[in-house]
JSON list of C-alpha atoms in Angstrom, two decimals:
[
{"chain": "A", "resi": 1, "resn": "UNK", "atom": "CA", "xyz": [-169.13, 80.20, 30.23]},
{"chain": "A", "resi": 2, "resn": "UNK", "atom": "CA", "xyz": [-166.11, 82.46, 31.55]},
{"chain": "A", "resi": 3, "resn": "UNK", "atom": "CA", "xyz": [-167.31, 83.23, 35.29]},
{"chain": "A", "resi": 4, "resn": "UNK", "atom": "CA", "xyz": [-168.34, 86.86, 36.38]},
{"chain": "A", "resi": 5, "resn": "UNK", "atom": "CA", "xyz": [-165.13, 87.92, 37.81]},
{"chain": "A", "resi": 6, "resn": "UNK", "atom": "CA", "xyz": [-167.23, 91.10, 39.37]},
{"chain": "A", "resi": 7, "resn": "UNK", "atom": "CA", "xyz": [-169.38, 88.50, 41.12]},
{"chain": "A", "resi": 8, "resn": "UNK", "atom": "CA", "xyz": [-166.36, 86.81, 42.71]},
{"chain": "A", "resi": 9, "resn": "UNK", "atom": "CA", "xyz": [-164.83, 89.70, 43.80]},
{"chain": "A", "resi": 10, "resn": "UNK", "atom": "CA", "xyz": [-167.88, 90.88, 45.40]},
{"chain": "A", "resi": 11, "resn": "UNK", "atom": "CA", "xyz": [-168.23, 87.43, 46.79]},
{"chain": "A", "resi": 12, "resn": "UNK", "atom": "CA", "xyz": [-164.90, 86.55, 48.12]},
{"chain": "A", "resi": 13, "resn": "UNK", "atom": "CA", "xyz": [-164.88, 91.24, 49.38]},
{"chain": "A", "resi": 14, "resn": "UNK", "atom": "CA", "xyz": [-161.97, 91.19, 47.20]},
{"chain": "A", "resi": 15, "resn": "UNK", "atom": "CA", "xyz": [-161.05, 93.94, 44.48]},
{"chain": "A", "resi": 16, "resn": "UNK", "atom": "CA", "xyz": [-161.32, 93.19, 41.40]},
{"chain": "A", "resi": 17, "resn": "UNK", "atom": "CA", "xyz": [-157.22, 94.54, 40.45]},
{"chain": "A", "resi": 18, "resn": "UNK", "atom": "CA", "xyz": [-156.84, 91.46, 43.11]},
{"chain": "A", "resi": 19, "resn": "UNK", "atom": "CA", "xyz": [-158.38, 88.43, 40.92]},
{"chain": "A", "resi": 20, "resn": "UNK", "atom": "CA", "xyz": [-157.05, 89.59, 37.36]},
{"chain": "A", "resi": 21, "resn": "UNK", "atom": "CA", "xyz": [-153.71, 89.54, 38.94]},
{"chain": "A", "resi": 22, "resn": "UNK", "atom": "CA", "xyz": [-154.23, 86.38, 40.08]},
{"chain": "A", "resi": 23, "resn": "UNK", "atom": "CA", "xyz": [-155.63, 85.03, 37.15]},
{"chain": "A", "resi": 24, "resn": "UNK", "atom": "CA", "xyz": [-153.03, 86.56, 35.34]},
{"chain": "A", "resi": 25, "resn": "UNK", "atom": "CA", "xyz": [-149.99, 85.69, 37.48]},
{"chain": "A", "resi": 26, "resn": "UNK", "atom": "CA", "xyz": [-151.35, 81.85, 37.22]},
{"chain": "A", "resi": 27, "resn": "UNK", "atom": "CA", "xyz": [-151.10, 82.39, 33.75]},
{"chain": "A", "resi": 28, "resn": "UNK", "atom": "CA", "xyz": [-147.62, 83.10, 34.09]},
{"chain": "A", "resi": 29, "resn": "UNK", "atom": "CA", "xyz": [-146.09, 80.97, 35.91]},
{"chain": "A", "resi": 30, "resn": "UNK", "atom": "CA", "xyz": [-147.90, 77.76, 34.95]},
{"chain": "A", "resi": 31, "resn": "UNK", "atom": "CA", "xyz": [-146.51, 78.42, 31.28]},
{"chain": "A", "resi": 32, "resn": "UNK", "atom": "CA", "xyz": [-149.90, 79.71, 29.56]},
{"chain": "A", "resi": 33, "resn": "UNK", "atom": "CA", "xyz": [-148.52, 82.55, 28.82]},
{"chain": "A", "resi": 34, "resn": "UNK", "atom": "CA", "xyz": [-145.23, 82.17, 27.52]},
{"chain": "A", "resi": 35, "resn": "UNK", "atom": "CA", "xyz": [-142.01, 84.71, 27.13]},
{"chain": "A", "resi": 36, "resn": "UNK", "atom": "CA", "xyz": [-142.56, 87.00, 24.88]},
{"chain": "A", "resi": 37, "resn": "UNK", "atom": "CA", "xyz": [-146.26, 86.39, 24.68]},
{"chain": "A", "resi": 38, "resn": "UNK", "atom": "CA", "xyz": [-148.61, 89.74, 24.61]},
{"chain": "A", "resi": 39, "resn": "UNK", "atom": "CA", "xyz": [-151.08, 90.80, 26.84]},
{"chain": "A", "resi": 40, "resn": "UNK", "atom": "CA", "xyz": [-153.38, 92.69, 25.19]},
{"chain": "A", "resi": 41, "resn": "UNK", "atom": "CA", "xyz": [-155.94, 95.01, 27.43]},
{"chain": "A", "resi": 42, "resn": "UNK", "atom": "CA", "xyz": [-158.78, 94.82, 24.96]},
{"chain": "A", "resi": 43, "resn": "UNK", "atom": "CA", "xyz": [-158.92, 90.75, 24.26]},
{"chain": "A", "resi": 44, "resn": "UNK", "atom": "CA", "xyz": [-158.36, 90.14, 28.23]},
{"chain": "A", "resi": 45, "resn": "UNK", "atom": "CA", "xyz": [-161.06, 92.27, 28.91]},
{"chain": "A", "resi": 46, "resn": "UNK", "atom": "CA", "xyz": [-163.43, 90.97, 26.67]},
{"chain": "A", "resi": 47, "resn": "UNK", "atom": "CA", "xyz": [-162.85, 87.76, 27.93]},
{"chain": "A", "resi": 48, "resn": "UNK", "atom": "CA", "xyz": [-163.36, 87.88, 31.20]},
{"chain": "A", "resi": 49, "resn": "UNK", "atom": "CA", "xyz": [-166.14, 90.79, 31.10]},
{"chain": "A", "resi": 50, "resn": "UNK", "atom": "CA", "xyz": [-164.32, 93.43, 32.45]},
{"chain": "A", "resi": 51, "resn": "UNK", "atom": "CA", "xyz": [-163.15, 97.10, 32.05]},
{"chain": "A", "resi": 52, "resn": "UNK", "atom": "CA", "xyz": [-159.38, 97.95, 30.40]},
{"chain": "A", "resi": 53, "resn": "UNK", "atom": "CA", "xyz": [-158.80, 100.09, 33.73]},
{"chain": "A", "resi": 54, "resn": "UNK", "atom": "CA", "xyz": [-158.07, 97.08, 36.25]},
{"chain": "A", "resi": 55, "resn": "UNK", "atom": "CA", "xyz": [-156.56, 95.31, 33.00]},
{"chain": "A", "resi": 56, "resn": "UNK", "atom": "CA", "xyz": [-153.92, 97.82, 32.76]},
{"chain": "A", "resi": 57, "resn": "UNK", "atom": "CA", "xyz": [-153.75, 98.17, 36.43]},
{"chain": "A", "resi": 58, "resn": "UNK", "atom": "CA", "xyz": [-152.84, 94.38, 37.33]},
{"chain": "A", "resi": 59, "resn": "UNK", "atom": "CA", "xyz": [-150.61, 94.70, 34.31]},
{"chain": "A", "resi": 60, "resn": "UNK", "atom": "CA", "xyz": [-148.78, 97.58, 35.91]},
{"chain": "A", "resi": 61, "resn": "UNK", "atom": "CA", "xyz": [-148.48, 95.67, 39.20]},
{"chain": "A", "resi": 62, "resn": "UNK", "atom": "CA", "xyz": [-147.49, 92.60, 37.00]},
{"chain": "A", "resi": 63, "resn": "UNK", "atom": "CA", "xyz": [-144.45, 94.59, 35.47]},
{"chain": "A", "resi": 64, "resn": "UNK", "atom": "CA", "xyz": [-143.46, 96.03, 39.55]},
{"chain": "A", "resi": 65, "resn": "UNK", "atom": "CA", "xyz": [-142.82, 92.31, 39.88]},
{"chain": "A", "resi": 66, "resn": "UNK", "atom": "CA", "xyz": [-140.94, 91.49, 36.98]},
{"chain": "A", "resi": 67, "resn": "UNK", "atom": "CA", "xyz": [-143.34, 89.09, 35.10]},
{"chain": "A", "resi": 68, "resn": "UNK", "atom": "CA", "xyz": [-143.70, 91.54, 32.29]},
{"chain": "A", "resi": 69, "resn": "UNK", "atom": "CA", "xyz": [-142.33, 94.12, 30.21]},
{"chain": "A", "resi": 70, "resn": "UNK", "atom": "CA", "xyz": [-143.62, 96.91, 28.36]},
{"chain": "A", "resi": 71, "resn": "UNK", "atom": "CA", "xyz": [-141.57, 97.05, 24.73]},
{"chain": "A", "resi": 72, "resn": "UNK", "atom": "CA", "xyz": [-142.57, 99.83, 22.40]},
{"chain": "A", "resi": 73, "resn": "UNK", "atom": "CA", "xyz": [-145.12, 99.06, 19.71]},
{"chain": "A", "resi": 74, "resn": "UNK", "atom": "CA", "xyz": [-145.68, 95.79, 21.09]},
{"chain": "A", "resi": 75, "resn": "UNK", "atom": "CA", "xyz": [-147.32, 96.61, 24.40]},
{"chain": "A", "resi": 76, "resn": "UNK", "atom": "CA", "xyz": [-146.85, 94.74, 27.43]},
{"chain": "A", "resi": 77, "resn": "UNK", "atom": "CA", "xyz": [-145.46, 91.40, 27.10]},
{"chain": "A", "resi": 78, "resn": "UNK", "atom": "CA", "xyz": [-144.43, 88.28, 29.02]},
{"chain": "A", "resi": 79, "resn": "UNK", "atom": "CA", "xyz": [-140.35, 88.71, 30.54]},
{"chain": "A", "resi": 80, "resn": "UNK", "atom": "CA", "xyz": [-137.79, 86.32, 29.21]},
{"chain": "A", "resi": 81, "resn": "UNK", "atom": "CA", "xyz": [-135.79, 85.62, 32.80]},
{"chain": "A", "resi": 82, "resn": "UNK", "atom": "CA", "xyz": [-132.00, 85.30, 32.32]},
{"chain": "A", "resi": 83, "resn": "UNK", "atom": "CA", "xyz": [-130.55, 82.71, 33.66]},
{"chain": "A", "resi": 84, "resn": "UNK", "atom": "CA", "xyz": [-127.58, 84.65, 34.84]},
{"chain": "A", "resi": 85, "resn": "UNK", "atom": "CA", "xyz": [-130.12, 86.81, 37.10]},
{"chain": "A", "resi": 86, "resn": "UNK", "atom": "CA", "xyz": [-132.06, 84.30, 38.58]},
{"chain": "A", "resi": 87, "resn": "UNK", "atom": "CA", "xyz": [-128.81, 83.02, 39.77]},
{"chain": "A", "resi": 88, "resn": "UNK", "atom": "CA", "xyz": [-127.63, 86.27, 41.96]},
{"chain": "A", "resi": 89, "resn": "UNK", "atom": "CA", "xyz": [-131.53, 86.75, 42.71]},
{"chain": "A", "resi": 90, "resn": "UNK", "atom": "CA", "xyz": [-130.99, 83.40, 45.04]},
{"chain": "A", "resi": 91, "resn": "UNK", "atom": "CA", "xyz": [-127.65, 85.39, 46.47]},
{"chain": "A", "resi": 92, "resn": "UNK", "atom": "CA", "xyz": [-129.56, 88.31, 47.09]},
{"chain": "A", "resi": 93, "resn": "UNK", "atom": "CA", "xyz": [-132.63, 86.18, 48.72]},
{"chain": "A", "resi": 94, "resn": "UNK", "atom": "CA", "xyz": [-129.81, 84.23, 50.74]},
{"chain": "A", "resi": 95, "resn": "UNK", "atom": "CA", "xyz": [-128.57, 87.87, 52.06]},
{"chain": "A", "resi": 96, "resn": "UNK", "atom": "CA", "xyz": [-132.70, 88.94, 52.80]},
{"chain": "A", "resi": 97, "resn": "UNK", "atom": "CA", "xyz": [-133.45, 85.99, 54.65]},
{"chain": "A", "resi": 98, "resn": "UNK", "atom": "CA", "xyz": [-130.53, 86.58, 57.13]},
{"chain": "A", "resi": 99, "resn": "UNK", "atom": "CA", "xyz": [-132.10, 89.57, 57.72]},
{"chain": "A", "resi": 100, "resn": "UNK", "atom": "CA", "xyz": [-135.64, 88.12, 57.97]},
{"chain": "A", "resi": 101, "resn": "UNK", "atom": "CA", "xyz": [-134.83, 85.14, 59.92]},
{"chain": "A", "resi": 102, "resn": "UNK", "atom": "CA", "xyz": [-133.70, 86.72, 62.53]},
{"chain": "A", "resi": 103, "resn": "UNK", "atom": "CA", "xyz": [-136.21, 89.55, 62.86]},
{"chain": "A", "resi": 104, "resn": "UNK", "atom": "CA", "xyz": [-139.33, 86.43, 62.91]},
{"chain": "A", "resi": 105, "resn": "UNK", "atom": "CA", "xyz": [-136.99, 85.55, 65.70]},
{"chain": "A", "resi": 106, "resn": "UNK", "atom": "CA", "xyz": [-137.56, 88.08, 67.36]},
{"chain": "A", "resi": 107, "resn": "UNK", "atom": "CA", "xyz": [-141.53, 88.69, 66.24]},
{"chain": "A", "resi": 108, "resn": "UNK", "atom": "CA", "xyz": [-143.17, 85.31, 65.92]},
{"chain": "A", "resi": 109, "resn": "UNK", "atom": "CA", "xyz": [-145.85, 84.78, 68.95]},
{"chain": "A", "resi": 110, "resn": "UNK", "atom": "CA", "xyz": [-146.06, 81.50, 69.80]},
{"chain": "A", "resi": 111, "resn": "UNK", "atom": "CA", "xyz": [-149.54, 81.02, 68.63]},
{"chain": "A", "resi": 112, "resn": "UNK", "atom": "CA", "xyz": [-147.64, 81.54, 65.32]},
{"chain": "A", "resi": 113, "resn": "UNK", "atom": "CA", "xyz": [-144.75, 79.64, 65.76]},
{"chain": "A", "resi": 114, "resn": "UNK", "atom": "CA", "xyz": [-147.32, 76.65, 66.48]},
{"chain": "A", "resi": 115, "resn": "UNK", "atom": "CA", "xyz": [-149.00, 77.28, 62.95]},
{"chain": "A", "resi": 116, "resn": "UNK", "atom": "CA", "xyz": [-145.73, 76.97, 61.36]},
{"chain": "A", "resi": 117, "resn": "UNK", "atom": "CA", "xyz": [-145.14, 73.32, 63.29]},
{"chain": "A", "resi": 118, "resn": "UNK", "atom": "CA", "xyz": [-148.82, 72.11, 61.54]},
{"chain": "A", "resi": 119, "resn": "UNK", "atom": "CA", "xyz": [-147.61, 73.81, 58.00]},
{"chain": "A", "resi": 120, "resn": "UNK", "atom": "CA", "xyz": [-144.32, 71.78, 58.72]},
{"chain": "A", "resi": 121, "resn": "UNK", "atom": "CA", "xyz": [-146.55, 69.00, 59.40]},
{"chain": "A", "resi": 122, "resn": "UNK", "atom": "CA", "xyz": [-148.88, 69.18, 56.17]},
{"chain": "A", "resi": 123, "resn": "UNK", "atom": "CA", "xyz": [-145.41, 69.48, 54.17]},
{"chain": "A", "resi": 124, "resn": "UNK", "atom": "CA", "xyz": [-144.46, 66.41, 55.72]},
{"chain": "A", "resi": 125, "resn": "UNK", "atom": "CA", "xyz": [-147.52, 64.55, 54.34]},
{"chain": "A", "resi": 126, "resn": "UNK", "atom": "CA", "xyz": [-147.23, 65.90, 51.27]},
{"chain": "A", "resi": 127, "resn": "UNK", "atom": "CA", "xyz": [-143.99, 64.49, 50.90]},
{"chain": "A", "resi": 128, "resn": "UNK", "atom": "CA", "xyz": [-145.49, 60.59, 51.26]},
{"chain": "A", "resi": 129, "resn": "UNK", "atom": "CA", "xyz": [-148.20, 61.24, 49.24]},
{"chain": "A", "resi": 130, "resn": "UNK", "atom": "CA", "xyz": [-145.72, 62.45, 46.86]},
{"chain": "A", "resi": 131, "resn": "UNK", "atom": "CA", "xyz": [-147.93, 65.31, 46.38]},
{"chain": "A", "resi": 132, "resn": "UNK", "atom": "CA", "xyz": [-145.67, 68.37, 44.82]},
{"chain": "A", "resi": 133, "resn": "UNK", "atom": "CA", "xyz": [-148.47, 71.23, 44.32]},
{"chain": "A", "resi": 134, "resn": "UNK", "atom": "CA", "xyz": [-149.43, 70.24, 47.70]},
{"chain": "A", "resi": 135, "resn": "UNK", "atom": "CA", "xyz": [-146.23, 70.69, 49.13]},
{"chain": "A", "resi": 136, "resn": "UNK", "atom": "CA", "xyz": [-145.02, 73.99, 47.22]},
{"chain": "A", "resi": 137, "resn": "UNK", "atom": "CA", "xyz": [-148.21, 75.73, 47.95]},
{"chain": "A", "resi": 138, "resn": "UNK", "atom": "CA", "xyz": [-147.41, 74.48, 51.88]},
{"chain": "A", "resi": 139, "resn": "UNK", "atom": "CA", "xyz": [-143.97, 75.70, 51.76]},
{"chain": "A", "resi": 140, "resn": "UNK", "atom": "CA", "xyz": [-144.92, 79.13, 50.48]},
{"chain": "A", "resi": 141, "resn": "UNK", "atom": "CA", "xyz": [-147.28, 79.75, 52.94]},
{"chain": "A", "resi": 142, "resn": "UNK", "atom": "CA", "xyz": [-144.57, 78.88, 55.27]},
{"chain": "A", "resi": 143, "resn": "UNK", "atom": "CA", "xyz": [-142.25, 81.40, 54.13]},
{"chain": "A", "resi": 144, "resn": "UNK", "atom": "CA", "xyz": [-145.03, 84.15, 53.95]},
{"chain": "A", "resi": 145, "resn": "UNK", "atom": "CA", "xyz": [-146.32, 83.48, 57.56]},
{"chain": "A", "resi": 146, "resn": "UNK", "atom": "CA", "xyz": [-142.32, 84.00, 58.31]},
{"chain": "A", "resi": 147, "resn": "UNK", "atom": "CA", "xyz": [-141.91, 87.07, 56.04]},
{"chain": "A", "resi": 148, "resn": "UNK", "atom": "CA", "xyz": [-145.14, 88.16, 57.59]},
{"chain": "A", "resi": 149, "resn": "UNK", "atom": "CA", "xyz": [-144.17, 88.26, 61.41]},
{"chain": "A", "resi": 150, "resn": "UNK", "atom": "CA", "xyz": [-141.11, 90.24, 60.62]},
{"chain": "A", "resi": 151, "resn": "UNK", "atom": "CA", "xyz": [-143.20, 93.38, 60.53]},
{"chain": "A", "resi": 152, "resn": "UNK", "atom": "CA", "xyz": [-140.33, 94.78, 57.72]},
{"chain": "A", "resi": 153, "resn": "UNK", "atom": "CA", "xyz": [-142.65, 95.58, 54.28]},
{"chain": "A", "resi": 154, "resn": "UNK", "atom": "CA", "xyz": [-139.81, 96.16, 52.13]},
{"chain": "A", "resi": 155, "resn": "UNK", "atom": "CA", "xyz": [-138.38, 93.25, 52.44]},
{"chain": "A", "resi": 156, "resn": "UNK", "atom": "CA", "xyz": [-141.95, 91.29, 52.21]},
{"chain": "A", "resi": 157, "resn": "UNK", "atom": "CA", "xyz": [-141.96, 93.00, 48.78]},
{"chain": "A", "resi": 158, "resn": "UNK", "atom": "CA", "xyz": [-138.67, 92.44, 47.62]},
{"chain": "A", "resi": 159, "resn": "UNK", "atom": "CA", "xyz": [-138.77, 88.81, 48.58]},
{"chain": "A", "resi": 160, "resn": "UNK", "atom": "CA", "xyz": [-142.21, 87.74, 46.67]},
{"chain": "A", "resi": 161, "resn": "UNK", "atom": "CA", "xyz": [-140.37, 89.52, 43.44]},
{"chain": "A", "resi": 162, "resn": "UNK", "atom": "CA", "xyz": [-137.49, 87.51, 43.55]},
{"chain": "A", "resi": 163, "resn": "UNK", "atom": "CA", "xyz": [-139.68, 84.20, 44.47]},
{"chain": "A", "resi": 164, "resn": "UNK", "atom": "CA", "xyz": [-141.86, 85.33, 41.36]},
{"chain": "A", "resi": 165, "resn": "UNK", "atom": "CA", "xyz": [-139.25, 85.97, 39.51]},
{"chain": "A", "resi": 166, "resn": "UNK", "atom": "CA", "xyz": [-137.84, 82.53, 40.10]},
{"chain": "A", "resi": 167, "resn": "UNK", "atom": "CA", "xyz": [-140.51, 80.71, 39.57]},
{"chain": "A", "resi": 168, "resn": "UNK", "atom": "CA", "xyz": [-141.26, 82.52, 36.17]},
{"chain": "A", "resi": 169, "resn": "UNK", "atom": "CA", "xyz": [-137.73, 81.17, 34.54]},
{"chain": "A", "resi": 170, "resn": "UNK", "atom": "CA", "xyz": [-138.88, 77.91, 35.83]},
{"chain": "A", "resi": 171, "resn": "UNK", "atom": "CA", "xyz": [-141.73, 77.85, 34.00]},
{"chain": "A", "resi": 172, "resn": "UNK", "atom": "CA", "xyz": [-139.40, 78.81, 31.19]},
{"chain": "A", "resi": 173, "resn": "UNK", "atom": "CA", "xyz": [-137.16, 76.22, 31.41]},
{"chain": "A", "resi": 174, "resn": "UNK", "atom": "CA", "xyz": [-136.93, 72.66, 32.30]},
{"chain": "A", "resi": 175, "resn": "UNK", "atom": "CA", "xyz": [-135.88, 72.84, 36.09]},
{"chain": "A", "resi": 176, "resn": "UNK", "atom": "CA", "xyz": [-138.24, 71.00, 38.22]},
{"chain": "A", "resi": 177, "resn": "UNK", "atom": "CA", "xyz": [-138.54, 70.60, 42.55]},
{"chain": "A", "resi": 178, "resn": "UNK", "atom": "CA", "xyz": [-136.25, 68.34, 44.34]},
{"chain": "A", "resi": 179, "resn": "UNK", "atom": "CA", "xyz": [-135.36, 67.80, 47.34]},
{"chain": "A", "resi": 180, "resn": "UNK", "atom": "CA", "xyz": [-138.41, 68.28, 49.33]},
{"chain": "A", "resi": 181, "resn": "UNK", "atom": "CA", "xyz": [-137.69, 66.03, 52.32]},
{"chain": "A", "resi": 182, "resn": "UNK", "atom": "CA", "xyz": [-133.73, 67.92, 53.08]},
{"chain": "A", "resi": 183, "resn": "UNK", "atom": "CA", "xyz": [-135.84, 71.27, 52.55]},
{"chain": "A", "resi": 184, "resn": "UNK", "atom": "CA", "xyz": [-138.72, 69.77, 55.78]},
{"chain": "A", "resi": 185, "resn": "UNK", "atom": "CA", "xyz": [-135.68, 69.58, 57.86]},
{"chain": "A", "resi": 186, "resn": "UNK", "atom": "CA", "xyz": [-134.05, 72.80, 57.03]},
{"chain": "A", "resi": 187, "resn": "UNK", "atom": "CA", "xyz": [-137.79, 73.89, 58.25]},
{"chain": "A", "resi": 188, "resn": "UNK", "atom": "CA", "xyz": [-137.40, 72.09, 61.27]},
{"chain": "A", "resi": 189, "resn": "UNK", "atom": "CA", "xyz": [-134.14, 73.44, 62.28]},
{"chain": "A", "resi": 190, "resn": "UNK", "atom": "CA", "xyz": [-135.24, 77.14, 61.46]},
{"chain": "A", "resi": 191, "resn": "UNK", "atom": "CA", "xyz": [-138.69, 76.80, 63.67]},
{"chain": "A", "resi": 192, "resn": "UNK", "atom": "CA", "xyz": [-136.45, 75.63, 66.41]},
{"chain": "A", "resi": 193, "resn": "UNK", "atom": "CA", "xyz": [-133.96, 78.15, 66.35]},
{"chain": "A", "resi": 194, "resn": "UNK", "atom": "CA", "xyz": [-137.45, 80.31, 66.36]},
{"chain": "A", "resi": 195, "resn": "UNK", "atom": "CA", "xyz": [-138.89, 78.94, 69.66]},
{"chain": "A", "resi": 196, "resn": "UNK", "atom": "CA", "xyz": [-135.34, 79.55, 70.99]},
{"chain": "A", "resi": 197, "resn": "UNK", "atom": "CA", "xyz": [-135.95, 83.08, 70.68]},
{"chain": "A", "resi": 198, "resn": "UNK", "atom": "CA", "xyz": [-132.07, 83.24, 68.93]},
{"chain": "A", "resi": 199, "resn": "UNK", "atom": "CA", "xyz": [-132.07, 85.07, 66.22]},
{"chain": "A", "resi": 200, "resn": "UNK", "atom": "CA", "xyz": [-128.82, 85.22, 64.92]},
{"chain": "A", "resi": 201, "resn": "UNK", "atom": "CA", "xyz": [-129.16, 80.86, 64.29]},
{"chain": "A", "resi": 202, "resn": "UNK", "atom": "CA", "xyz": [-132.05, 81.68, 63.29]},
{"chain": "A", "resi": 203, "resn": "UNK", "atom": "CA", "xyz": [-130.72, 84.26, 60.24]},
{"chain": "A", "resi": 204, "resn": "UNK", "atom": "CA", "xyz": [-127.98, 81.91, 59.63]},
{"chain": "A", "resi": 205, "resn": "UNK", "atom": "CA", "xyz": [-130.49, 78.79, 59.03]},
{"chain": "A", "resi": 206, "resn": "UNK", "atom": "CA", "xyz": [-132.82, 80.86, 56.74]},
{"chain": "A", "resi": 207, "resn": "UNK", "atom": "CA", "xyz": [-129.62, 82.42, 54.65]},
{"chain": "A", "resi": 208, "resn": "UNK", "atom": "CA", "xyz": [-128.57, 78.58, 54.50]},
{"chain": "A", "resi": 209, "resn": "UNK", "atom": "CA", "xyz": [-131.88, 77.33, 53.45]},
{"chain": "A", "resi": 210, "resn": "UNK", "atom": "CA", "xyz": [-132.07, 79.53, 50.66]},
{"chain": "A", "resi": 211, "resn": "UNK", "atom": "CA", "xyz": [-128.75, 78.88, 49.64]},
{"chain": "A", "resi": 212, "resn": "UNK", "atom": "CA", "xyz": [-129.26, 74.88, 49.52]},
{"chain": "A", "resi": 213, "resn": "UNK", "atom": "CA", "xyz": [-132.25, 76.20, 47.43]},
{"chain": "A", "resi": 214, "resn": "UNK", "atom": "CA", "xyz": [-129.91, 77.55, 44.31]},
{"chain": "A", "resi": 215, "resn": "UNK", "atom": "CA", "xyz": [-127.90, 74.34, 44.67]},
{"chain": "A", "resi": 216, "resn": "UNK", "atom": "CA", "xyz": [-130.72, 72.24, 43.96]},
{"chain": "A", "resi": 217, "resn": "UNK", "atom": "CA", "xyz": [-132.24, 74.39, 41.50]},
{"chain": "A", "resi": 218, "resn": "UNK", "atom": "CA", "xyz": [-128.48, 74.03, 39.47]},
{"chain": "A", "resi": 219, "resn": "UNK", "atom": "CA", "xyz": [-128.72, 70.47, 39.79]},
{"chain": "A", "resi": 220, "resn": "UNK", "atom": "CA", "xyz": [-131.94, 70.25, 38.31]},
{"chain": "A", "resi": 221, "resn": "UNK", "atom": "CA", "xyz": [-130.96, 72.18, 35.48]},
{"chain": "A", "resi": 222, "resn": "UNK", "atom": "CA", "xyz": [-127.86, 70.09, 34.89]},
{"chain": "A", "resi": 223, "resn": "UNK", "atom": "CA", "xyz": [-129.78, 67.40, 35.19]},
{"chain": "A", "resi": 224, "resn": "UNK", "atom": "CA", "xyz": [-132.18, 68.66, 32.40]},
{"chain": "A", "resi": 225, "resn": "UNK", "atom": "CA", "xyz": [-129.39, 69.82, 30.29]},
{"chain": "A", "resi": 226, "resn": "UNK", "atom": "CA", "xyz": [-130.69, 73.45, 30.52]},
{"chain": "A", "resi": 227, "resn": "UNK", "atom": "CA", "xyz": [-127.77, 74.41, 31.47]},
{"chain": "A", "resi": 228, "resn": "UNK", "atom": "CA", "xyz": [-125.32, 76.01, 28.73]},
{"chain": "A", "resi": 229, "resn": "UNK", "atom": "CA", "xyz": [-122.12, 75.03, 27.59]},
{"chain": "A", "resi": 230, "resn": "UNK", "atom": "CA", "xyz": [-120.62, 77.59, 29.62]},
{"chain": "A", "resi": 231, "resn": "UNK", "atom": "CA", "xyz": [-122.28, 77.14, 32.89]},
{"chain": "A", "resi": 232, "resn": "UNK", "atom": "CA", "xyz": [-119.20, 76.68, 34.71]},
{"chain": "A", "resi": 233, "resn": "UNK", "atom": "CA", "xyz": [-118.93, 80.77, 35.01]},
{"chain": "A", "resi": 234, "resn": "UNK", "atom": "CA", "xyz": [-121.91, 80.82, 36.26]},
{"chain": "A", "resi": 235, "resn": "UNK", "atom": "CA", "xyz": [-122.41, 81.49, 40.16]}
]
């Protein structure tokens, strides 16, 4: 029986746009929904016993993001990522997270600088339990708790599109995590540099973390052989 979405969102005092975006975002990025896939108001709507309006709204909010596309006389569909993009997307993250490293620097209270040490913590156990969902979901609510305390909205925003973004060409592709453990100490370094109150380390480490990120994320494409012949002009 598909659950009363209404229900939940009355439940949880959550709008309703809030869930179907979530549902649909999950969707996504786990690969349900694949590029090039529609998303058609009147089936979604039907299924999970709701109006077209917040349909078309969380499909709206969907295509802000990236995620989708609207093509003519096909509707709104799932976006193919190019690999080319995601690639200067982790430049352009690198160049935000200067910027929002060293603005937490200068925000985080220490009440939140000591939720970051038990995230850091939780990632950490993850990592022995070999637990990956455990430890991505960990490590994004690290970087949102960070993104967060900077206080700057616009660059909240335009860092969740390029994560989302991201994530959505790996779920189109065969890159996979790695390198979980050198990414808990990159975490460790930042927090420090955090507690230290200096900001500029701070933006330096958060640049360089992100950075290390794209690395890894080529490697596991080369690794895959996802990569194409001509990679090597790729940056």
């Amino acid at each position: 029986m598909t659950p009363d979405l209404r229900q939940e969102a009355t439940r949880e005092d959550r709008p309703l746009v809030d869930l179907l975006l979530q549902r649909l975002e999950h969707l996504i990025l786990e690969g349900n929904l694949k590029a090039g896939d529609r998303l058609k108001e009147k089936s979604l709507a039907a299924q999970w016993d709701v109006s077209r309006g917040p349909i078309r709204e969380a499909c709206r909010i969907l295509q802000e993001a990236g995620l989708v596309e609207v093509v003519p006389n096909r509707g709104v569909i799932v976006r193919r990522v190019n690999l080319q993009d995601v690639l200067h997307e982790y430049d352009v993250r690198a160049a935000l997270w200067r910027l929002g490293g060293r603005e937490a620097a200068r925000n985080l209270s220490h009440r939140q600088m000591d939720g970051l040490d038990r995230l850091i913590a939780k990632m950490e156990a993850a990592i022995g339990d070999n637990d990956i969902d455990a430890y991505c979901r960990l490590n994004a609510q690290f970087h949102d708790a960070i993104a967060s305390a900077t206080g700057n909205r616009p660059f909240i925003v335009l860092q969740r599109r390029l994560v989302l973004q991201s994530r959505l060409f790996r779920s189109q592709s065969l890159a996979t995590e790695s390198g979980f453990p050198e990414r808990n100490d990159d975490h460790r370094l930042m927090l420090e540099a955090f507690r230290k109150g200096d900001a500029e380390t701070a933006g330096a480490l958060s640049e360089e973390h992100v950075l290390r990120d794209k690395a890894r994320f080529i490697a596991s494409l080369e690794k895959s052989g996802a990569l194409p012949a001509n990679h090597d002009g790729l940056s």
